[in-house]
């Protein structure tokens, strides 16, 4: 029977037709009970059958994709741009075109730690997304109880062309089979941006001299200060995760050392680290006040307004900064804390985002298909061409063809250097991350000393381990 | 009554029929009363069911989860571990300090509200404008007020800008960057938003004070402050009790929106109140069992404070 039913006819159409005919039958036979029972059975079958019939309208599956800020849906320079013009919506449409019967609903949620709160609360009620793009590492793994293990869904070949798998499992192992996400892209490396004209005006002409160590950096900041310009504008995340953690990370030998700080094999209150924090506190005097509570857009506005000569950021800032400064924009790696540190000339970055699938989703296969679609070479090339979203983390797309801005290309190159240290906040326990951020606000303004800051972090870490 | 009844029945008392009538009346009344009671109970059922579903069920469930390590997905029985950890850790005491500091600020807004209400009551010039101006912040959402204040008090915000313009650069601050000034901002916002409510409550109370009492005091030569202290305040005890109790409870259970939007609990955790910490533990770190224990501790604290205040004001009112 199913072969003879046209695809355009839905289950409800069949049920209505049967009901009408049954009604006629009942009237004719003056409430013939047998006829009524038969009709009911047919109606029930008609309602159930379409779900089994291929290609009918009832087959449509809707998957909800939560975009945790990893794809932009707003253009700071063109507020009139429709959301359908952004890469993520176009990609979802292409996926739907390629997979008739599957509908993707894109919902964008803030790209900060609130995304985890939203995901957690929705997941407790099991009404969260089928698939989501979120921050990777411990942020993502703290939600492990709601995540579908994705190892069985990916072949070795599929995994081999994508980099950054270490950020999706608890062992921080790129080859681990126990993955809970798919790395969504690379964050490149965090850097310093500056306005060339302001630095030149202050007599700072070389990029290299002040990058060797902390003393040179502070000296250069002093030189800018003397010219009457505030040297830096930073935000609440930059001061800690982009600057301090780079200096600590390069001193403790990268992610391995940061992992040891997390497990208690090393202490934050080691004199070597306390010394780094003490030096970091000196930056306060060279930065626009309020950095410890300032958000990213606010510090960008101050930078655009010429209130400060430099700021820290990443590839995500390149487009807006270029728009505002043109050729006057310079981008350099973070200065080294010391010439003796085991890791030199790098920065914080790496595959900071991942796609996940909720373990309570009714459409896990379709959700995984959507992830695989987004990670295809064709889609990655289109993403690079759009200039939206993170840098690429696939090995089969040549980005030089797509990135028009040399700084983006440079970011893509730097991202692959071994001196890049993976985001410390994606390595440390989520609650310890929160503690470090909270205490850093007090340490930055000098309300607590470097020793006290690090001791408090150690105490919290020990409490978490004991708990 | 009996004489009238006798004459009504023409001297013949229909004893049997009367007793039967009384029995009928009684039965009818009893049935009516039963029916009324049934209707009354039936009417109460929806509200009662709703209260059980949305208040008591969650309370009982929270009590249960406070003895588990529930993370939203799994729950194992841990006994009193959550409570022990709470007592030992700063997770409870540091936020409690924030609530207590805010509690200490309640008498300040009480006095300000009383004085402003008394001035408006005496129809000071422009009193109608003041009445509206003071009440407007009360009708704004805490989130809106919080965002507004956060923008105003940033290092490059309107407050520092204004201080610079009027030549008071030396008072410019990173208002939200230090514990002391962050509390000042929070208390300022709390006062600003609560003043309207206080004035309204006290104006209603003042309207009930007999005018001749105040006039007599005036004739006896009582000053404005003497009248306020000796007549107005004692007469306003119920209104003051109401204002103090709702605000004392509010500083324990209502600070969330204000703090979240103005300081986000910082710098550090120095302005984090208990309700914000409960939110962080439950929804940011997934420690829902632990957060449930914190919620019950908060419930206990608020109950104790409310009982103490009610008894205190009951005694004052009795005197």
XYZ file of C-alpha atoms in Angstrom:
786
model
C 0.000 0.000 0.000
C 2.834 2.314 0.919
C 4.201 2.136 -2.625
C 0.932 3.464 -3.986
C 0.627 6.427 -1.625
C 2.127 9.571 -3.130
C 4.844 11.227 -0.991
C 2.833 14.425 -0.771
C 0.030 12.631 1.093
C 0.569 12.834 4.846
C -0.652 10.512 7.600
C -3.239 13.079 8.681
C -4.659 13.155 5.113
C -5.067 9.383 5.146
C -6.632 9.409 8.607
C -9.145 12.102 7.579
C -10.096 10.184 4.481
C -10.655 7.019 6.494
C -12.658 8.875 9.132
C -14.945 10.424 6.535
C -15.533 7.063 4.901
C -16.033 5.374 8.250
C -18.557 8.025 9.229
C -20.499 7.332 6.066
C -20.327 3.616 6.892
C -21.592 4.134 10.419
C -24.504 6.267 9.265
C -25.478 3.776 6.604
C -25.568 0.853 9.023
C -26.997 2.817 11.955
C -24.017 2.662 14.316
C -22.677 -0.658 13.198
C -20.201 -1.371 16.004
C -17.979 -3.638 13.934
C -17.652 -0.992 11.231
C -16.761 1.631 13.797
C -14.055 -0.596 15.357
C -12.658 -1.330 11.921
C -12.571 2.359 11.110
C -10.810 3.137 14.379
C -8.191 0.499 13.651
C -7.631 1.895 10.188
C -7.334 5.439 11.521
C -4.780 4.320 14.130
C -2.817 2.422 11.469
C -2.910 5.400 9.175
C -1.488 7.621 11.891
C 1.318 5.191 12.719
C 2.107 3.925 9.222
C 3.427 7.169 7.747
C 6.219 7.157 10.308
C 7.361 3.926 8.731
C 6.948 5.121 5.166
C 10.115 6.514 3.591
C 10.019 9.990 2.164
C 6.738 11.175 3.685
C 6.397 14.542 5.391
C 6.207 12.788 8.771
C 9.841 11.770 8.360
C 11.208 15.256 8.928
C 13.705 15.334 11.749
C 14.597 18.601 13.442
C 17.960 18.989 15.101
C 18.668 21.938 17.332
C 22.130 23.427 17.011
C 23.283 25.740 19.781
C 25.974 28.042 18.527
C 27.921 28.886 21.673
C 29.396 31.989 20.114
C 31.733 30.032 17.841
C 30.180 31.411 14.661
C 29.378 35.135 14.506
C 25.839 36.199 13.658
C 26.426 39.940 13.931
C 28.668 42.250 11.980
C 29.995 45.104 14.111
C 30.539 47.157 10.952
C 27.229 46.315 9.282
C 24.339 45.980 11.705
C 21.837 45.680 8.848
C 23.262 42.362 7.682
C 20.630 39.632 7.822
C 21.450 36.538 9.859
C 20.859 34.321 6.823
C 23.919 35.958 5.256
C 26.253 34.560 7.885
C 28.246 31.409 7.334
C 26.547 29.278 9.994
C 23.058 29.818 8.555
C 24.274 29.218 5.016
C 26.029 26.016 6.123
C 22.878 24.806 7.887
C 20.876 25.478 4.705
C 23.395 23.554 2.600
C 23.165 20.635 5.025
C 19.365 20.678 4.819
C 19.532 20.790 1.027
C 21.860 17.813 1.041
C 19.738 15.922 3.588
C 16.042 16.242 2.729
C 13.923 15.529 5.764
C 16.435 16.928 8.212
C 15.889 20.425 9.497
C 18.552 22.342 11.422
C 17.441 25.028 13.854
C 20.309 27.347 14.712
C 20.156 29.124 18.061
C 22.986 31.383 19.112
C 23.754 31.751 22.786
C 26.391 34.004 24.396
C 29.971 32.942 23.795
C 31.037 33.133 27.420
C 30.858 30.822 30.427
C 27.100 31.406 30.628
C 26.775 28.938 27.744
C 27.661 26.111 30.137
C 25.066 27.253 32.641
C 22.453 27.295 29.899
C 23.484 23.906 28.596
C 23.545 22.354 32.067
C 20.136 23.636 33.114
C 18.590 22.626 29.799
C 20.216 19.204 30.008
C 18.887 18.507 33.508
C 15.431 18.867 31.952
C 16.641 17.032 28.821
C 15.486 19.850 26.569
C 18.899 21.101 25.515
C 20.261 21.031 21.978
C 20.965 17.947 19.892
C 24.291 19.391 18.845
C 26.271 22.343 20.132
C 29.475 24.256 19.570
C 31.098 25.114 22.890
C 34.483 25.687 24.552
C 36.488 22.490 24.700
C 38.683 20.965 27.418
C 37.565 20.937 31.029
C 34.714 23.347 30.317
C 33.180 20.747 28.004
C 34.228 17.717 30.033
C 32.578 19.094 33.174
C 29.320 18.306 31.339
C 30.391 14.766 30.474
C 27.290 13.240 32.047
C 25.180 14.877 29.345
C 27.518 14.239 26.395
C 27.412 11.414 23.899
C 30.786 9.615 23.568
C 31.716 10.272 19.950
C 34.537 7.746 19.488
C 32.315 5.112 17.834
C 30.962 7.599 15.295
C 34.337 8.480 13.732
C 36.723 6.335 11.698
C 40.486 6.677 11.959
C 40.533 8.314 8.512
C 37.922 10.847 9.514
C 39.875 11.747 12.629
C 43.264 11.909 10.939
C 42.462 15.001 8.868
C 41.243 16.981 11.912
C 43.643 18.316 14.549
C 43.049 19.176 18.190
C 41.458 15.936 19.449
C 43.452 16.206 22.688
C 41.042 18.927 23.818
C 38.087 16.539 23.705
C 39.057 13.804 26.170
C 40.074 13.541 29.787
C 43.532 12.105 29.075
C 44.461 15.070 26.867
C 45.499 12.427 24.331
C 44.967 13.145 20.603
C 44.509 9.427 19.906
C 42.148 8.638 22.772
C 39.039 6.686 21.742
C 37.076 8.274 24.615
C 36.250 11.550 22.937
C 33.233 13.655 23.898
C 33.523 16.252 21.179
C 34.961 17.126 17.796
C 37.455 20.012 17.716
C 35.664 22.804 15.884
C 38.619 24.916 14.867
C 41.776 26.574 16.039
C 41.950 29.761 18.097
C 45.390 30.549 16.735
C 47.479 32.245 19.382
C 46.787 35.236 21.617
C 48.878 38.254 20.732
C 49.393 41.941 21.310
C 47.908 44.401 18.827
C 49.112 47.960 18.734
C 48.667 51.220 16.919
C 51.986 51.759 15.103
C 51.667 55.524 15.031
C 51.241 55.770 18.811
C 54.257 53.592 19.507
C 56.380 55.422 16.995
C 55.258 58.695 18.551
C 56.554 57.402 21.868
C 59.876 56.486 20.271
C 59.274 52.714 20.246
C 60.356 51.652 16.781
C 61.317 48.003 17.132
C 59.046 45.049 17.791
C 61.831 42.764 18.819
C 63.727 44.514 21.609
C 60.951 44.495 24.185
C 59.832 40.950 23.537
C 62.791 39.167 25.121
C 61.831 39.484 28.759
C 59.632 41.170 31.299
C 62.154 43.894 32.110
C 62.315 44.991 28.474
C 58.547 44.916 28.179
C 57.978 47.032 31.292
C 60.641 49.451 30.150
C 58.874 49.863 26.796
C 55.528 50.411 28.565
C 57.168 53.094 30.676
C 58.404 54.795 27.523
C 54.872 54.911 26.103
C 53.533 56.164 29.421
C 55.971 59.035 29.420
C 54.679 60.139 26.035
C 51.311 60.810 27.706
C 49.486 57.777 26.355
C 48.179 54.898 28.460
C 50.153 51.917 27.155
C 47.490 49.192 27.337
C 43.786 48.460 27.591
C 43.011 44.925 28.723
C 39.914 43.012 29.735
C 39.065 40.709 32.617
C 39.932 37.545 30.687
C 43.009 38.877 28.917
C 44.832 39.861 32.084
C 44.665 36.333 33.391
C 44.195 33.793 30.583
C 46.139 35.497 27.822
C 48.994 37.207 29.695
C 49.600 35.729 33.149
C 48.930 32.160 32.032
C 51.293 32.535 29.080
C 54.087 33.558 31.422
C 53.284 30.800 33.906
C 52.802 28.265 31.096
C 56.085 29.026 29.371
C 57.880 28.734 32.719
C 56.311 25.410 33.805
C 56.857 23.839 30.376
C 53.454 24.248 28.829
C 50.241 22.293 29.202
C 51.996 19.449 31.022
C 53.131 21.825 33.752
C 49.720 23.471 33.932
C 48.218 19.995 34.286
C 50.590 19.368 37.213
C 49.399 22.570 38.862
C 45.874 21.263 38.454
C 46.617 17.895 40.048
C 48.758 19.238 42.885
C 52.048 17.818 41.611
C 53.206 21.435 41.479
C 52.063 24.371 43.553
C 50.935 27.760 42.376
C 52.681 29.178 45.428
C 56.112 28.041 44.220
C 58.409 31.081 44.480
C 59.062 30.968 40.748
C 55.360 31.390 39.976
C 54.801 33.930 42.740
C 57.592 35.998 41.178
C 55.793 35.905 37.829
C 52.580 37.089 39.489
C 54.441 39.917 41.245
C 55.821 41.119 37.921
C 52.410 40.735 36.286
C 50.917 43.015 38.956
C 53.181 45.793 37.674
C 51.181 45.922 34.442
C 48.283 47.452 36.398
C 50.067 50.802 36.406
C 50.354 50.747 32.611
C 46.765 49.755 31.875
C 43.482 51.658 31.740
C 41.837 51.224 35.155
C 39.064 48.684 35.535
C 40.603 45.935 33.389
C 39.689 43.365 36.040
C 35.972 43.967 35.409
C 36.066 45.165 31.801
C 34.639 43.072 28.980
C 36.228 42.470 25.583
C 34.117 44.874 23.501
C 34.715 47.692 25.976
C 38.493 47.317 25.815
C 38.260 47.226 21.991
C 36.319 50.505 21.999
C 38.975 52.140 24.175
C 41.655 50.869 21.791
C 39.747 52.192 18.766
C 39.295 55.541 20.484
C 43.062 55.870 20.895
C 42.786 55.793 24.692
C 45.548 53.187 24.813
C 48.357 52.210 22.476
C 47.997 48.431 22.641
C 45.721 45.606 23.649
C 45.784 41.836 23.700
C 43.540 39.624 21.612
C 43.459 36.959 18.955
C 42.481 36.149 15.417
C 38.872 37.036 16.231
C 39.879 40.703 16.566
C 41.723 40.978 13.262
C 38.769 41.964 11.060
C 37.446 44.734 13.330
C 40.892 46.028 14.223
C 41.918 46.128 10.570
C 38.738 48.014 9.742
C 39.626 50.657 12.317
C 43.401 50.945 11.970
C 44.126 49.798 8.406
C 47.875 49.513 7.811
C 48.563 51.185 11.133
C 47.702 47.961 12.925
C 50.556 45.794 14.179
C 50.342 42.297 15.648
C 53.142 40.691 17.675
C 53.426 37.674 19.896
C 53.235 38.090 23.655
C 56.575 39.066 25.176
C 58.502 36.324 26.960
C 58.665 36.514 30.713
C 62.269 35.386 30.748
C 64.834 34.384 28.159
C 65.478 31.239 30.236
C 61.906 29.888 30.161
C 61.665 26.441 28.481
C 59.119 27.672 25.938
C 59.894 30.813 23.976
C 58.086 33.032 21.462
C 54.658 31.473 21.705
C 51.374 32.275 23.335
C 48.135 30.830 24.591
C 45.727 29.299 22.078
C 44.862 26.059 20.302
C 41.640 24.207 19.596
C 39.505 26.001 22.164
C 36.135 24.966 20.762
C 34.413 21.682 19.986
C 31.140 20.297 18.715
C 29.260 17.998 21.071
C 26.146 15.827 20.833
C 23.768 15.522 23.783
C 23.339 11.958 25.038
C 19.611 12.507 25.515
C 19.114 13.591 21.892
C 16.637 11.538 19.851
C 18.603 12.356 16.692
C 22.207 11.579 17.539
C 23.020 10.201 14.077
C 21.713 13.287 12.323
C 23.569 15.492 14.824
C 26.840 13.667 14.117
C 26.144 13.929 10.368
C 25.787 17.681 10.773
C 29.135 17.884 12.578
C 30.804 15.785 9.886
C 29.257 18.014 7.234
C 30.645 21.156 8.889
C 34.094 19.570 9.043
C 34.237 18.536 5.353
C 36.998 20.136 3.282
C 34.378 21.943 1.178
C 32.654 23.486 4.195
C 35.953 24.366 5.859
C 37.034 26.155 2.691
C 33.746 28.072 2.628
C 34.178 28.961 6.291
C 37.691 30.282 5.647
C 36.430 32.222 2.653
C 33.671 33.820 4.749
C 36.230 34.956 7.310
C 33.806 33.890 10.057
C 34.370 31.480 12.901
C 37.636 30.071 14.119
C 40.767 29.297 12.141
C 40.869 25.933 10.412
C 41.994 22.723 12.087
C 41.869 20.411 9.058
C 44.897 19.266 7.117
C 43.351 19.131 3.650
C 42.532 22.804 3.069
C 45.147 25.342 2.010
C 44.209 28.510 3.884
C 46.532 30.735 1.858
C 43.905 30.633 -0.859
C 41.203 32.030 1.405
C 42.560 34.445 4.024
C 42.883 37.885 2.510
C 44.356 39.471 5.637
C 48.026 38.560 6.171
C 47.488 38.653 9.956
C 44.958 35.824 9.690
C 47.368 33.831 7.622
C 50.067 34.549 10.191
C 47.730 33.411 12.948
C 47.086 30.166 11.074
C 50.847 29.592 10.814
C 51.549 30.464 14.452
C 48.735 28.176 15.576
C 50.708 25.165 14.373
C 53.925 26.074 16.191
C 54.920 23.921 19.185
C 55.316 27.037 21.337
C 51.536 27.449 21.521
C 50.263 26.502 24.974
C 46.684 25.242 25.133
C 44.245 27.484 26.996
C 44.944 27.019 30.708
C 41.275 27.566 31.555
C 40.441 24.597 29.310
C 42.999 22.458 31.185
C 42.332 23.412 34.801
C 39.328 22.233 36.804
C 36.350 24.462 35.954
C 35.895 25.529 39.576
C 39.599 26.238 39.957
C 39.388 28.353 36.810
C 36.605 30.364 38.397
C 38.630 30.754 41.604
C 41.703 31.977 39.703
C 39.638 34.516 37.822
C 37.946 35.761 40.988
C 41.163 36.059 42.980
C 43.004 37.629 40.043
C 40.677 40.630 40.301
C 41.909 41.256 43.828
C 45.557 40.613 42.958
C 45.479 42.796 39.849
C 44.478 45.876 41.850
C 46.884 44.987 44.651
C 44.130 44.241 47.164
C 45.891 40.949 47.852
C 49.563 40.109 47.342
C 50.958 37.718 44.769
C 51.702 35.199 47.549
C 48.173 35.407 48.912
C 46.689 35.022 45.441
C 48.654 31.877 44.733
C 48.081 30.435 48.210
C 44.338 30.880 47.838
C 44.448 29.096 44.480
C 46.453 26.239 46.012
C 43.967 25.965 48.877
C 41.054 25.817 46.481
C 42.821 23.236 44.328
C 43.545 21.081 47.402
C 39.950 21.443 48.568
C 38.696 20.302 45.157
C 41.065 17.350 45.106
C 40.037 16.365 48.644
C 36.338 16.774 47.796
C -40.991 34.190 71.069
C -43.006 31.341 72.599
C -46.113 33.512 73.101
C -45.949 34.624 69.555
C -45.534 31.061 68.452
C -48.553 30.001 70.532
C -50.750 32.679 69.057
C -49.477 31.903 65.617
C -50.624 28.303 65.925
C -53.874 29.307 67.668
C -52.913 27.822 71.063
C -52.369 24.376 69.630
C -48.791 23.436 69.641
C -48.076 21.039 66.775
C -45.559 19.155 68.922
C -44.902 16.245 66.630
C -44.796 18.276 63.481
C -42.604 20.898 65.191
C -40.019 18.404 66.385
C -40.097 16.843 62.953
C -39.684 20.320 61.450
C -36.717 21.041 63.726
C -35.170 17.729 62.719
C -35.785 18.585 59.074
C -34.393 22.068 59.562
C -31.397 20.627 61.371
C -30.815 18.071 58.661
C -31.243 20.680 55.982
C -28.864 23.079 57.755
C -26.398 20.256 58.340
C -26.558 19.270 54.677
C -26.188 22.876 53.616
C -23.218 23.308 55.926
C -21.637 20.104 54.664
C -22.220 21.202 51.096
C -20.697 24.626 51.872
C -17.719 22.976 53.505
C -17.296 20.636 50.576
C -17.447 23.537 48.144
C -14.998 25.450 50.319
C -12.594 22.508 50.427
C -13.040 21.860 46.717
C -12.250 25.503 46.027
C -9.117 25.239 48.082
C -7.866 22.099 46.374
C -6.430 23.765 43.229
C -4.539 26.383 45.243
C -3.439 23.766 47.746
C -2.273 21.431 44.984
C -0.431 24.288 43.319
C 1.351 25.228 46.550
C 2.339 21.600 47.094
C 3.548 21.257 43.509
C 5.499 24.479 43.204
C 6.589 25.110 46.798
C 6.580 22.092 49.044
C 7.554 19.453 46.503
C 10.691 21.394 45.491
C 11.466 22.104 49.165
C 11.237 18.416 50.056
C 13.211 17.491 46.959
C 15.880 20.091 47.819
C 16.072 18.615 51.313
C 16.616 15.167 49.819
C 19.206 16.339 47.304
C 21.116 18.192 50.030
C 22.160 14.754 51.286
C 23.400 13.676 47.855
C 26.090 14.651 45.374
C 23.514 15.335 42.649
C 25.041 16.977 39.570
C 21.903 17.183 37.489
C 22.395 13.704 36.039
C 23.415 11.401 38.899
C 22.830 11.446 42.635
C 24.556 9.350 45.309
C 23.692 9.523 48.993
C 26.493 11.326 50.883
C 24.780 11.901 54.230
C 25.879 15.087 55.973
C 29.005 15.576 53.841
C 27.628 18.633 52.068
C 26.787 20.337 55.343
C 30.171 19.474 56.865
C 31.963 20.827 53.817
C 29.856 23.990 53.933
C 30.772 24.689 57.522
C 34.475 24.118 56.836
C 34.713 25.985 53.545
C 34.639 29.678 52.625
C 31.816 28.934 50.202
C 29.334 29.700 52.945
C 31.008 32.190 55.280
C 32.342 34.648 52.677
C 28.937 35.105 50.976
C 27.230 35.245 54.374
C 29.494 38.186 55.235
C 28.180 39.989 52.129
C 24.590 39.422 53.244
C 25.369 40.631 56.753
C 27.043 43.798 55.472
C 23.975 44.514 53.380
C 21.777 43.740 56.406
C 23.686 46.357 58.395
C 22.790 48.892 55.731
C 19.024 48.430 56.253
C 18.741 50.896 59.208
C 20.293 53.568 56.990
C 17.618 53.333 54.334
C 14.981 53.103 57.079
C 16.045 56.469 58.495
C 16.344 58.086 55.066
C 12.921 56.800 54.013
C 11.349 58.001 57.262
C 12.774 61.494 56.960
C 11.858 61.817 53.292
C 8.338 60.487 53.960
C 7.878 62.938 56.831
C 9.037 65.831 54.644
C 6.731 64.854 51.809
C 3.869 64.361 54.283
C 4.302 67.930 55.439
C 3.896 68.980 51.824
C 7.275 70.564 51.380
C 7.443 72.682 48.226
C 7.594 70.382 45.193
C 6.491 67.349 47.214
C 4.457 65.847 44.350
C 7.525 65.853 42.080
C 9.718 64.338 44.788
C 7.142 61.620 45.464
C 7.239 60.518 41.817
C 11.004 60.900 41.462
C 11.666 58.743 44.522
C 9.259 56.063 43.408
C 10.464 55.638 39.810
C 13.588 53.538 40.668
C 11.360 51.105 42.576
C 9.416 50.174 39.460
C 12.561 49.506 37.408
C 13.816 45.953 37.216
C 16.906 45.183 39.284
C 18.648 43.977 36.134
C 18.036 47.283 34.348
C 19.193 49.285 37.358
C 22.211 47.011 37.741
C 23.336 47.378 34.139
C 22.852 51.134 34.323
C 24.931 51.372 37.484
C 27.648 49.119 36.121
C 28.075 51.414 33.130
C 28.002 54.508 35.345
C 30.609 53.224 37.765
C 33.200 51.798 35.339
C 36.561 53.521 35.381
C 35.582 55.543 32.290
C 31.935 55.829 33.314
C 29.653 58.772 34.006
C 30.522 59.049 37.708
C 34.261 59.467 37.183
C 33.552 61.729 34.231
C 31.320 63.946 36.365
C 33.913 64.082 39.148
C 36.478 65.245 36.624
C 34.180 67.896 35.199
C 33.480 69.420 38.608
C 37.141 69.437 39.550
C 37.093 66.492 41.958
C 39.554 64.273 40.074
C 41.092 63.198 43.366
C 37.899 61.250 44.133
C 37.922 59.297 40.876
C 38.008 55.573 41.601
C 38.026 52.175 40.017
C 34.667 51.847 41.801
C 34.036 48.196 41.058
C 37.674 47.157 41.409
C 38.025 47.274 45.180
C 35.906 45.590 47.830
C 35.241 48.786 49.784
C 34.028 50.873 46.869
C 32.154 47.955 45.287
C 30.120 47.678 48.504
C 29.548 51.421 48.481
C 28.133 51.152 44.973
C 25.908 48.205 45.949
C 24.559 49.973 49.012
C 23.985 53.135 47.010
C 21.977 51.186 44.418
C 20.061 49.353 47.146
C 19.136 52.669 48.793
C 18.273 54.300 45.486
C 15.931 51.484 44.560
C 14.371 51.012 47.988
C 13.754 54.649 48.904
C 10.541 54.858 46.882
C 9.143 51.748 48.488
C 10.005 53.011 51.988
C 8.521 56.440 51.368
C 5.311 54.901 50.073
C 4.961 52.591 53.086
C 5.639 55.381 55.565
C 3.361 57.859 53.804
C 0.539 55.334 54.177
C 1.441 54.952 57.852
C 1.638 58.702 58.384
C -1.835 59.179 56.934
C -3.230 57.089 59.774
C -1.715 59.283 62.535
C -4.360 61.650 63.973
C -3.581 65.187 62.880
C -4.624 66.662 66.230
C -1.882 64.663 67.950
C 0.792 66.383 65.882
C -0.945 69.764 66.192
C -1.080 69.381 69.989
C 2.632 68.610 70.048
C 3.287 71.659 67.886
C 1.292 73.816 70.306
C 3.301 72.388 73.163
C 6.433 73.612 71.393
C 7.810 70.270 70.120
C 10.406 70.683 67.371
C 10.192 68.846 64.041
C 12.694 66.190 65.169
C 10.962 65.796 68.536
C 7.653 65.222 66.783
C 9.328 62.714 64.478
C 10.955 60.846 67.362
C 8.190 61.058 69.969
C 5.030 60.794 67.867
C 5.648 59.719 64.288
C 8.101 56.869 64.874
C 6.134 55.178 67.706
C 2.918 55.476 65.713
C 4.647 53.997 62.675
C 5.954 50.896 64.452
C 3.874 48.434 62.384
C 4.978 50.109 59.129
C 8.602 50.173 60.283
C 8.356 46.500 61.250
C 6.987 45.634 57.837
C 9.682 47.649 56.040
C 12.540 46.230 58.115
C 11.351 42.637 57.826
C 10.830 42.650 54.071
C 14.181 44.338 53.488
C 16.034 42.107 55.926
C 14.627 39.099 54.109
C 15.388 40.727 50.760
C 19.087 41.206 51.530
C 19.287 37.452 52.018
C 17.170 36.232 49.137
C 16.862 39.117 46.687
C 20.354 40.453 46.100
C 21.095 38.098 43.214
C 19.975 40.277 40.291
C 21.531 43.429 41.678
C 24.928 41.909 42.497
C 25.043 39.769 39.356
C 24.591 42.808 37.134
C 26.616 45.392 39.073
C 29.701 43.603 40.450
C 29.143 39.976 39.429
C 30.131 39.145 42.997
C 33.590 40.651 42.624
C 36.253 41.668 43.039
C 37.071 38.110 43.996
C 34.090 36.787 45.906
C 34.016 39.805 48.178
C 30.534 40.997 47.188
C 29.051 37.582 46.387
C 25.903 36.968 48.450
C 24.606 33.522 49.352
C 21.990 33.335 46.604
C 24.577 34.129 43.910
C 26.948 31.520 45.353
C 24.128 28.955 45.317
C 23.525 29.767 41.653
C 27.235 29.431 40.819
C 27.620 26.141 42.649
C 24.481 24.652 41.151
C 24.505 25.850 37.583
C 28.107 26.810 36.812
C 29.844 23.941 38.585
C 27.044 21.372 38.596
C 27.241 20.813 42.369
C 23.509 20.752 42.792
C 23.496 18.622 45.926
C 25.945 20.985 47.606
C 23.923 23.994 46.434
C 20.784 22.370 47.855
C 22.466 22.190 51.263
C 23.406 25.872 50.943
C 19.800 26.719 50.062
C 18.519 25.006 53.178
C 21.081 26.792 55.328
C 19.912 30.084 53.811
C 16.284 29.096 54.428
C 17.155 28.450 58.087
C 18.954 31.787 58.475
C 16.124 33.790 56.916
C 13.561 31.984 59.062
C 15.488 32.705 62.276
C 15.987 36.376 61.394
C 12.329 36.783 60.480
C 11.152 35.146 63.724
C 13.461 37.324 65.830
C 12.248 40.473 64.126
C 8.590 39.520 64.351
C 8.895 38.854 68.089
C 10.815 42.088 68.637
C 8.232 44.188 66.840
C 5.323 42.285 68.428
C 6.642 43.269 71.871
C 7.115 46.874 70.794
C 3.580 47.006 69.431
C 2.149 45.446 72.625
C 3.816 48.171 74.713
